[in-house]
Amino acid sequence: MGVTGADVVLVGYFSAKEKDFVALMDAAAAELTARGARAVGRITQRRGVSNGGVRKMALPYSSRTLLSSGKILEVAAHCEETDADLVVFVNYLTDRQKNVLTGIFDRPAMSLTEIIDAG
């Protein structure tokens, strides 16, 4: 899928062990910009920052959405505020996650790797 001219909300899900998550988000935004898209927002979900999250750090908050319900609402609101065309996740998304997230956000949700692989 081409992203040229698209307004994109960039989303990243990172464990607390990942100290360079800002650099990873910056690199993803640069990749999108190089392909002609505009990052109109960046939202990060951190896992393992609290004591309870440390035990579950390797697991997504939700197998359906990857993110917590509160973060889903934040992404959806930001999509509406910015009239974004697309939601791009730094992380890999399963087909099920893409379908569920696309329905929730009312716009396509996809992984950055899909955009890179498409060329």
mmCIF file of N, CA and C in Angstrom:
data_model
loop_
_atom_site.group_PDB
_atom_site.id
_atom_site.type_symbol
_atom_site.label_atom_id
_atom_site.label_comp_id
_atom_site.label_asym_id
_atom_site.label_seq_id
_atom_site.Cartn_x
_atom_site.Cartn_y
_atom_site.Cartn_z
ATOM 1 N N MET A 1 0.848 -1.188 0.000
ATOM 2 C CA MET A 1 0.000 0.000 0.000
ATOM 3 C C MET A 1 0.887 1.242 0.000
ATOM 4 N N GLY A 2 0.630 2.161 -0.896
ATOM 5 C CA GLY A 2 1.385 3.397 -0.934
ATOM 6 C C GLY A 2 0.903 4.368 0.123
ATOM 7 N N VAL A 3 1.813 5.123 0.683
ATOM 8 C CA VAL A 3 1.456 6.073 1.731
ATOM 9 C C VAL A 3 1.732 7.519 1.313
ATOM 10 N N THR A 4 2.131 7.712 0.068
ATOM 11 C CA THR A 4 2.434 9.055 -0.404
ATOM 12 C C THR A 4 1.236 9.970 -0.204
ATOM 13 N N GLY A 5 1.472 11.075 0.485
ATOM 14 C CA GLY A 5 0.431 12.061 0.743
ATOM 15 C C GLY A 5 -0.476 11.744 1.920
ATOM 16 N N ALA A 6 -0.264 10.613 2.565
ATOM 17 C CA ALA A 6 -1.135 10.208 3.669
ATOM 18 C C ALA A 6 -0.726 10.871 4.982
ATOM 19 N N ASP A 7 -1.721 11.233 5.770
ATOM 20 C CA ASP A 7 -1.493 11.680 7.140
ATOM 21 C C ASP A 7 -1.575 10.442 8.027
ATOM 22 N N VAL A 8 -0.522 10.201 8.799
ATOM 23 C CA VAL A 8 -0.374 8.942 9.527
ATOM 24 C C VAL A 8 -0.206 9.183 11.018
ATOM 25 N N VAL A 9 -0.932 8.397 11.813
ATOM 26 C CA VAL A 9 -0.678 8.339 13.245
ATOM 27 C C VAL A 9 0.228 7.130 13.455
ATOM 28 N N LEU A 10 1.381 7.369 14.034
ATOM 29 C CA LEU A 10 2.389 6.339 14.266
ATOM 30 C C LEU A 10 2.254 5.820 15.689
ATOM 31 N N VAL A 11 2.183 4.494 15.826
ATOM 32 C CA VAL A 11 1.978 3.872 17.131
ATOM 33 C C VAL A 11 3.092 2.859 17.387
ATOM 34 N N GLY A 12 3.637 2.890 18.596
ATOM 35 C CA GLY A 12 4.663 1.922 18.970
ATOM 36 C C GLY A 12 4.360 1.284 20.310
ATOM 37 N N TYR A 13 4.583 -0.012 20.397
ATOM 38 C CA TYR A 13 4.398 -0.778 21.632
ATOM 39 C C TYR A 13 5.767 -1.305 22.042
ATOM 40 N N PHE A 14 6.243 -0.880 23.218
ATOM 41 C CA PHE A 14 7.604 -1.218 23.639
ATOM 42 C C PHE A 14 7.629 -1.677 25.090
ATOM 43 N N SER A 15 8.519 -2.607 25.374
ATOM 44 C CA SER A 15 8.725 -3.021 26.757
ATOM 45 C C SER A 15 9.563 -1.959 27.453
ATOM 46 N N ALA A 16 9.526 -1.974 28.770
ATOM 47 C CA ALA A 16 10.316 -1.021 29.550
ATOM 48 C C ALA A 16 11.810 -1.255 29.363
ATOM 49 N N LYS A 17 12.184 -2.464 28.952
ATOM 50 C CA LYS A 17 13.601 -2.759 28.707
ATOM 51 C C LYS A 17 14.140 -2.009 27.496
ATOM 52 N N GLU A 18 13.247 -1.605 26.589
ATOM 53 C CA GLU A 18 13.657 -0.886 25.386
ATOM 54 C C GLU A 18 13.874 0.581 25.741
ATOM 55 N N LYS A 19 15.123 0.945 25.934
ATOM 56 C CA LYS A 19 15.457 2.314 26.347
ATOM 57 C C LYS A 19 15.481 3.296 25.179
ATOM 58 N N ASP A 20 15.666 2.793 23.957
ATOM 59 C CA ASP A 20 15.777 3.654 22.783
ATOM 60 C C ASP A 20 14.477 3.746 21.996
ATOM 61 N N PHE A 21 13.330 3.640 22.691
ATOM 62 C CA PHE A 21 12.058 3.645 21.976
ATOM 63 C C PHE A 21 11.815 4.959 21.236
ATOM 64 N N VAL A 22 12.321 6.061 21.757
ATOM 65 C CA VAL A 22 12.143 7.346 21.065
ATOM 66 C C VAL A 22 12.900 7.330 19.741
ATOM 67 N N ALA A 23 14.112 6.778 19.744
ATOM 68 C CA ALA A 23 14.892 6.676 18.510
ATOM 69 C C ALA A 23 14.199 5.762 17.500
ATOM 70 N N LEU A 24 13.584 4.700 17.979
ATOM 71 C CA LEU A 24 12.851 3.793 17.088
ATOM 72 C C LEU A 24 11.640 4.489 16.475
ATOM 73 N N MET A 25 10.955 5.280 17.271
ATOM 74 C CA MET A 25 9.821 6.045 16.745
ATOM 75 C C MET A 25 10.299 7.104 15.747
ATOM 76 N N ASP A 26 11.418 7.757 16.052
ATOM 77 C CA ASP A 26 11.989 8.742 15.126
ATOM 78 C C ASP A 26 12.362 8.094 13.795
ATOM 79 N N ALA A 27 12.972 6.918 13.851
ATOM 80 C CA ALA A 27 13.361 6.200 12.636
ATOM 81 C C ALA A 27 12.133 5.799 11.820
ATOM 82 N N ALA A 28 11.090 5.370 12.504
ATOM 83 C CA ALA A 28 9.855 4.997 11.806
ATOM 84 C C ALA A 28 9.222 6.217 11.142
ATOM 85 N N ALA A 29 9.210 7.340 11.847
ATOM 86 C CA ALA A 29 8.658 8.570 11.271
ATOM 87 C C ALA A 29 9.481 9.016 10.062
ATOM 88 N N ALA A 30 10.802 8.875 10.145
ATOM 89 C CA ALA A 30 11.674 9.232 9.020
ATOM 90 C C ALA A 30 11.405 8.322 7.822
ATOM 91 N N GLU A 31 11.174 7.053 8.085
ATOM 92 C CA GLU A 31 10.853 6.100 7.007
ATOM 93 C C GLU A 31 9.557 6.496 6.309
ATOM 94 N N LEU A 32 8.561 6.867 7.089
ATOM 95 C CA LEU A 32 7.293 7.305 6.510
ATOM 96 C C LEU A 32 7.460 8.594 5.704
ATOM 97 N N THR A 33 8.218 9.523 6.259
ATOM 98 C CA THR A 33 8.470 10.792 5.561
ATOM 99 C C THR A 33 9.188 10.550 4.238
ATOM 100 N N ALA A 34 10.156 9.643 4.234
ATOM 101 C CA ALA A 34 10.890 9.322 3.011
ATOM 102 C C ALA A 34 9.971 8.732 1.947
ATOM 103 N N ARG A 35 8.864 8.149 2.377
ATOM 104 C CA ARG A 35 7.900 7.558 1.441
ATOM 105 C C ARG A 35 6.751 8.509 1.125
ATOM 106 N N GLY A 36 6.863 9.765 1.571
ATOM 107 C CA GLY A 36 5.890 10.790 1.215
ATOM 108 C C GLY A 36 4.717 10.947 2.162
ATOM 109 N N ALA A 37 4.760 10.291 3.304
ATOM 110 C CA ALA A 37 3.684 10.420 4.292
ATOM 111 C C ALA A 37 4.045 11.483 5.323
ATOM 112 N N ARG A 38 3.028 11.947 6.042
ATOM 113 C CA ARG A 38 3.238 12.909 7.122
ATOM 114 C C ARG A 38 2.794 12.272 8.436
ATOM 115 N N ALA A 39 3.682 12.203 9.397
ATOM 116 C CA ALA A 39 3.322 11.694 10.725
ATOM 117 C C ALA A 39 2.626 12.831 11.469
ATOM 118 N N VAL A 40 1.326 12.693 11.674
ATOM 119 C CA VAL A 40 0.546 13.740 12.342
ATOM 120 C C VAL A 40 0.386 13.450 13.826
ATOM 121 N N GLY A 41 0.963 12.364 14.266
ATOM 122 C CA GLY A 41 0.919 12.026 15.681
ATOM 123 C C GLY A 41 1.737 10.792 15.980
ATOM 124 N N ARG A 42 2.231 10.745 17.211
ATOM 125 C CA ARG A 42 2.995 9.591 17.691
ATOM 126 C C ARG A 42 2.441 9.193 19.046
ATOM 127 N N ILE A 43 2.108 7.932 19.172
ATOM 128 C CA ILE A 43 1.579 7.425 20.435
ATOM 129 C C ILE A 43 2.369 6.179 20.810
ATOM 130 N N THR A 44 2.796 6.136 22.053
ATOM 131 C CA THR A 44 3.610 5.030 22.535
ATOM 132 C C THR A 44 2.927 4.334 23.696
ATOM 133 N N GLN A 45 2.909 3.009 23.637
ATOM 134 C CA GLN A 45 2.425 2.176 24.745
ATOM 135 C C GLN A 45 3.650 1.486 25.324
ATOM 136 N N ARG A 46 3.895 1.693 26.613
ATOM 137 C CA ARG A 46 5.030 1.045 27.293
ATOM 138 C C ARG A 46 4.502 -0.082 28.152
ATOM 139 N N ARG A 47 5.226 -1.168 28.212
ATOM 140 C CA ARG A 47 4.819 -2.319 29.023
ATOM 141 C C ARG A 47 5.959 -2.686 29.948
ATOM 142 N N GLY A 48 5.645 -2.937 31.201
ATOM 143 C CA GLY A 48 6.656 -3.339 32.153
ATOM 144 C C GLY A 48 7.217 -2.189 32.956
ATOM 145 N N VAL A 49 6.598 -1.027 32.850
ATOM 146 C CA VAL A 49 7.050 0.134 33.605
ATOM 147 C C VAL A 49 6.622 0.009 35.061
ATOM 148 N N SER A 50 5.430 -0.558 35.280
ATOM 149 C CA SER A 50 4.948 -0.757 36.646
ATOM 150 C C SER A 50 5.330 -2.149 37.130
ATOM 151 N N ASN A 51 5.231 -2.390 38.418
ATOM 152 C CA ASN A 51 5.565 -3.708 38.966
ATOM 153 C C ASN A 51 4.703 -4.811 38.363
ATOM 154 N N GLY A 52 3.417 -4.584 38.221
ATOM 155 C CA GLY A 52 2.532 -5.595 37.650
ATOM 156 C C GLY A 52 2.845 -5.883 36.195
ATOM 157 N N GLY A 53 3.280 -4.872 35.473
ATOM 158 C CA GLY A 53 3.589 -5.047 34.053
ATOM 159 C C GLY A 53 4.872 -5.798 33.800
ATOM 160 N N VAL A 54 5.799 -5.782 34.736
ATOM 161 C CA VAL A 54 7.081 -6.452 34.551
ATOM 162 C C VAL A 54 6.880 -7.946 34.329
ATOM 163 N N ARG A 55 5.987 -8.557 35.080
ATOM 164 C CA ARG A 55 5.739 -9.995 34.946
ATOM 165 C C ARG A 55 5.169 -10.357 33.584
ATOM 166 N N LYS A 56 4.474 -9.438 32.954
ATOM 167 C CA LYS A 56 3.785 -9.721 31.695
ATOM 168 C C LYS A 56 4.433 -9.010 30.505
ATOM 169 N N MET A 57 5.658 -8.572 30.668
ATOM 170 C CA MET A 57 6.292 -7.702 29.693
ATOM 171 C C MET A 57 6.354 -8.282 28.282
ATOM 172 N N ALA A 58 6.524 -9.571 28.142
ATOM 173 C CA ALA A 58 6.652 -10.159 26.816
ATOM 174 C C ALA A 58 5.305 -10.327 26.118
ATOM 175 N N LEU A 59 4.211 -10.111 26.828
ATOM 176 C CA LEU A 59 2.884 -10.311 26.268
ATOM 177 C C LEU A 59 2.258 -8.978 25.857
ATOM 178 N N PRO A 60 1.452 -8.971 24.801
ATOM 179 C CA PRO A 60 0.722 -7.744 24.467
ATOM 180 C C PRO A 60 -0.369 -7.515 25.512
ATOM 181 N N TYR A 61 -0.842 -6.290 25.619
ATOM 182 C CA TYR A 61 -1.959 -6.017 26.514
ATOM 183 C C TYR A 61 -3.184 -6.796 26.055
ATOM 184 N N SER A 62 -3.370 -6.885 24.761
ATOM 185 C CA SER A 62 -4.517 -7.587 24.198
ATOM 186 C C SER A 62 -4.083 -8.317 22.939
ATOM 187 N N SER A 63 -4.448 -9.577 22.805
ATOM 188 C CA SER A 63 -4.111 -10.306 21.585
ATOM 189 C C SER A 63 -4.920 -9.776 20.406
ATOM 190 N N ARG A 64 -6.040 -9.129 20.679
ATOM 191 C CA ARG A 64 -6.869 -8.556 19.608
ATOM 192 C C ARG A 64 -6.337 -7.226 19.113
ATOM 193 N N THR A 65 -5.796 -6.409 20.023
ATOM 194 C CA THR A 65 -5.443 -5.041 19.639
ATOM 195 C C THR A 65 -3.994 -4.670 19.931
ATOM 196 N N LEU A 66 -3.239 -5.508 20.599
ATOM 197 C CA LEU A 66 -1.870 -5.257 21.018
ATOM 198 C C LEU A 66 -1.786 -4.259 22.164
ATOM 199 N N LEU A 67 -2.659 -3.260 22.179
ATOM 200 C CA LEU A 67 -2.607 -2.156 23.143
ATOM 201 C C LEU A 67 -3.643 -2.312 24.250
ATOM 202 N N SER A 68 -3.503 -1.491 25.278
ATOM 203 C CA SER A 68 -4.515 -1.434 26.337
ATOM 204 C C SER A 68 -5.749 -0.694 25.810
ATOM 205 N N SER A 69 -6.873 -0.890 26.476
ATOM 206 C CA SER A 69 -8.108 -0.236 26.023
ATOM 207 C C SER A 69 -7.994 1.285 26.092
ATOM 208 N N GLY A 70 -7.318 1.797 27.113
ATOM 209 C CA GLY A 70 -7.134 3.241 27.222
ATOM 210 C C GLY A 70 -6.287 3.807 26.089
ATOM 211 N N LYS A 71 -5.261 3.073 25.712
ATOM 212 C CA LYS A 71 -4.392 3.528 24.619
ATOM 213 C C LYS A 71 -5.138 3.456 23.291
ATOM 214 N N ILE A 72 -6.002 2.456 23.128
ATOM 215 C CA ILE A 72 -6.836 2.364 21.924
ATOM 216 C C ILE A 72 -7.713 3.609 21.800
ATOM 217 N N LEU A 73 -8.329 4.017 22.909
ATOM 218 C CA LEU A 73 -9.162 5.222 22.899
ATOM 219 C C LEU A 73 -8.336 6.457 22.555
ATOM 220 N N GLU A 74 -7.103 6.530 23.073
ATOM 221 C CA GLU A 74 -6.218 7.659 22.783
ATOM 222 C C GLU A 74 -5.874 7.714 21.294
ATOM 223 N N VAL A 75 -5.552 6.571 20.711
ATOM 224 C CA VAL A 75 -5.229 6.529 19.280
ATOM 225 C C VAL A 75 -6.458 6.924 18.456
ATOM 226 N N ALA A 76 -7.611 6.369 18.800
ATOM 227 C CA ALA A 76 -8.838 6.688 18.064
ATOM 228 C C ALA A 76 -9.157 8.181 18.123
ATOM 229 N N ALA A 77 -9.023 8.772 19.298
ATOM 230 C CA ALA A 77 -9.285 10.211 19.447
ATOM 231 C C ALA A 77 -8.298 11.027 18.623
ATOM 232 N N HIS A 78 -7.036 10.622 18.632
ATOM 233 C CA HIS A 78 -6.027 11.362 17.864
ATOM 234 C C HIS A 78 -6.298 11.238 16.359
ATOM 235 N N CYS A 79 -6.757 10.083 15.928
ATOM 236 C CA CYS A 79 -7.115 9.906 14.514
ATOM 237 C C CYS A 79 -8.231 10.857 14.115
ATOM 238 N N GLU A 80 -9.224 10.982 14.979
ATOM 239 C CA GLU A 80 -10.338 11.888 14.701
ATOM 240 C C GLU A 80 -9.884 13.346 14.694
ATOM 241 N N GLU A 81 -9.077 13.725 15.693
ATOM 242 C CA GLU A 81 -8.605 15.113 15.807
ATOM 243 C C GLU A 81 -7.774 15.536 14.605
ATOM 244 N N THR A 82 -6.960 14.636 14.101
ATOM 245 C CA THR A 82 -6.038 14.980 13.013
ATOM 246 C C THR A 82 -6.576 14.587 11.646
ATOM 247 N N ASP A 83 -7.723 13.894 11.621
ATOM 248 C CA ASP A 83 -8.290 13.378 10.376
ATOM 249 C C ASP A 83 -7.253 12.530 9.629
ATOM 250 N N ALA A 84 -6.564 11.686 10.379
ATOM 251 C CA ALA A 84 -5.516 10.838 9.803
ATOM 252 C C ALA A 84 -6.110 9.862 8.792
ATOM 253 N N ASP A 85 -5.302 9.519 7.793
ATOM 254 C CA ASP A 85 -5.718 8.574 6.768
ATOM 255 C C ASP A 85 -5.406 7.129 7.147
ATOM 256 N N LEU A 86 -4.420 6.958 8.026
ATOM 257 C CA LEU A 86 -3.849 5.641 8.259
ATOM 258 C C LEU A 86 -3.232 5.587 9.647
ATOM 259 N N VAL A 87 -3.249 4.404 10.261
ATOM 260 C CA VAL A 87 -2.550 4.176 11.528
ATOM 261 C C VAL A 87 -1.459 3.152 11.247
ATOM 262 N N VAL A 88 -0.221 3.531 11.515
ATOM 263 C CA VAL A 88 0.912 2.646 11.246
ATOM 264 C C VAL A 88 1.564 2.273 12.565
ATOM 265 N N PHE A 89 1.694 0.966 12.781
ATOM 266 C CA PHE A 89 2.338 0.435 13.974
ATOM 267 C C PHE A 89 3.784 0.101 13.670
ATOM 268 N N VAL A 90 4.671 0.498 14.547
ATOM 269 C CA VAL A 90 6.081 0.122 14.433
ATOM 270 C C VAL A 90 6.193 -1.397 14.565
ATOM 271 N N ASN A 91 5.302 -1.981 15.327
ATOM 272 C CA ASN A 91 5.312 -3.414 15.613
ATOM 273 C C ASN A 91 4.592 -4.202 14.524
ATOM 274 N N TYR A 92 4.915 -5.488 14.485
ATOM 275 C CA TYR A 92 4.216 -6.418 13.607
ATOM 276 C C TYR A 92 2.789 -6.591 14.113
ATOM 277 N N LEU A 93 1.828 -6.607 13.196
ATOM 278 C CA LEU A 93 0.431 -6.882 13.524
ATOM 279 C C LEU A 93 -0.020 -8.127 12.786
ATOM 280 N N THR A 94 -0.777 -8.970 13.470
ATOM 281 C CA THR A 94 -1.377 -10.120 12.808
ATOM 282 C C THR A 94 -2.521 -9.630 11.929
ATOM 283 N N ASP A 95 -2.984 -10.482 11.029
ATOM 284 C CA ASP A 95 -4.127 -10.114 10.193
ATOM 285 C C ASP A 95 -5.349 -9.803 11.052
ATOM 286 N N ARG A 96 -5.545 -10.592 12.095
ATOM 287 C CA ARG A 96 -6.677 -10.352 12.996
ATOM 288 C C ARG A 96 -6.556 -8.983 13.665
ATOM 289 N N GLN A 97 -5.370 -8.657 14.162
ATOM 290 C CA GLN A 97 -5.166 -7.354 14.793
ATOM 291 C C GLN A 97 -5.422 -6.229 13.799
ATOM 292 N N LYS A 98 -4.931 -6.364 12.584
ATOM 293 C CA LYS A 98 -5.160 -5.332 11.565
ATOM 294 C C LYS A 98 -6.653 -5.133 11.316
ATOM 295 N N ASN A 99 -7.383 -6.230 11.200
ATOM 296 C CA ASN A 99 -8.831 -6.137 10.949
ATOM 297 C C ASN A 99 -9.564 -5.485 12.122
ATOM 298 N N VAL A 100 -9.247 -5.906 13.336
ATOM 299 C CA VAL A 100 -9.896 -5.348 14.519
ATOM 300 C C VAL A 100 -9.571 -3.861 14.654
ATOM 301 N N LEU A 101 -8.297 -3.515 14.524
ATOM 302 C CA LEU A 101 -7.876 -2.117 14.675
ATOM 303 C C LEU A 101 -8.441 -1.234 13.571
ATOM 304 N N THR A 102 -8.490 -1.743 12.360
ATOM 305 C CA THR A 102 -9.084 -0.984 11.255
ATOM 306 C C THR A 102 -10.545 -0.670 11.568
ATOM 307 N N GLY A 103 -11.260 -1.633 12.117
ATOM 308 C CA GLY A 103 -12.650 -1.410 12.496
ATOM 309 C C GLY A 103 -12.797 -0.400 13.623
ATOM 310 N N ILE A 104 -11.932 -0.486 14.614
ATOM 311 C CA ILE A 104 -11.993 0.439 15.751
ATOM 312 C C ILE A 104 -11.655 1.860 15.317
ATOM 313 N N PHE A 105 -10.596 2.019 14.522
ATOM 314 C CA PHE A 105 -10.127 3.351 14.149
ATOM 315 C C PHE A 105 -10.868 3.924 12.940
ATOM 316 N N ASP A 106 -11.626 3.096 12.236
ATOM 317 C CA ASP A 106 -12.350 3.515 11.029
ATOM 318 C C ASP A 106 -11.409 4.061 9.957
ATOM 319 N N ARG A 107 -10.248 3.493 9.909
ATOM 320 C CA ARG A 107 -9.231 3.789 8.891
ATOM 321 C C ARG A 107 -8.241 2.632 8.922
ATOM 322 N N PRO A 108 -7.513 2.405 7.839
ATOM 323 C CA PRO A 108 -6.591 1.261 7.803
ATOM 324 C C PRO A 108 -5.545 1.317 8.912
ATOM 325 N N ALA A 109 -5.289 0.149 9.503
ATOM 326 C CA ALA A 109 -4.201 -0.024 10.467
ATOM 327 C C ALA A 109 -3.257 -1.061 9.876
ATOM 328 N N MET A 110 -1.964 -0.769 9.922
ATOM 329 C CA MET A 110 -0.991 -1.689 9.346
ATOM 330 C C MET A 110 0.353 -1.562 10.038
ATOM 331 N N SER A 111 1.210 -2.510 9.744
ATOM 332 C CA SER A 111 2.571 -2.504 10.284
ATOM 333 C C SER A 111 3.489 -1.732 9.360
ATOM 334 N N LEU A 112 4.491 -1.100 9.931
ATOM 335 C CA LEU A 112 5.497 -0.391 9.140
ATOM 336 C C LEU A 112 6.187 -1.350 8.175
ATOM 337 N N THR A 113 6.414 -2.584 8.611
ATOM 338 C CA THR A 113 7.090 -3.553 7.726
ATOM 339 C C THR A 113 6.301 -3.798 6.443
ATOM 340 N N GLU A 114 4.991 -3.729 6.501
ATOM 341 C CA GLU A 114 4.182 -3.891 5.286
ATOM 342 C C GLU A 114 4.476 -2.780 4.286
ATOM 343 N N ILE A 115 4.634 -1.580 4.792
ATOM 344 C CA ILE A 115 4.919 -0.430 3.928
ATOM 345 C C ILE A 115 6.313 -0.561 3.327
ATOM 346 N N ILE A 116 7.263 -0.952 4.159
ATOM 347 C CA ILE A 116 8.647 -1.108 3.683
ATOM 348 C C ILE A 116 8.725 -2.235 2.659
ATOM 349 N N ASP A 117 8.075 -3.352 2.950
ATOM 350 C CA ASP A 117 8.109 -4.499 2.031
ATOM 351 C C ASP A 117 7.421 -4.212 0.713
ATOM 352 N N ALA A 118 6.416 -3.319 0.733
ATOM 353 C CA ALA A 118 5.693 -2.987 -0.494
ATOM 354 C C ALA A 118 6.549 -2.132 -1.421
ATOM 355 N N GLY A 119 7.612 -1.575 -0.859
ATOM 356 C CA GLY A 119 8.561 -0.924 -1.704
ATOM 357 C C GLY A 119 8.539 0.503 -1.866
#
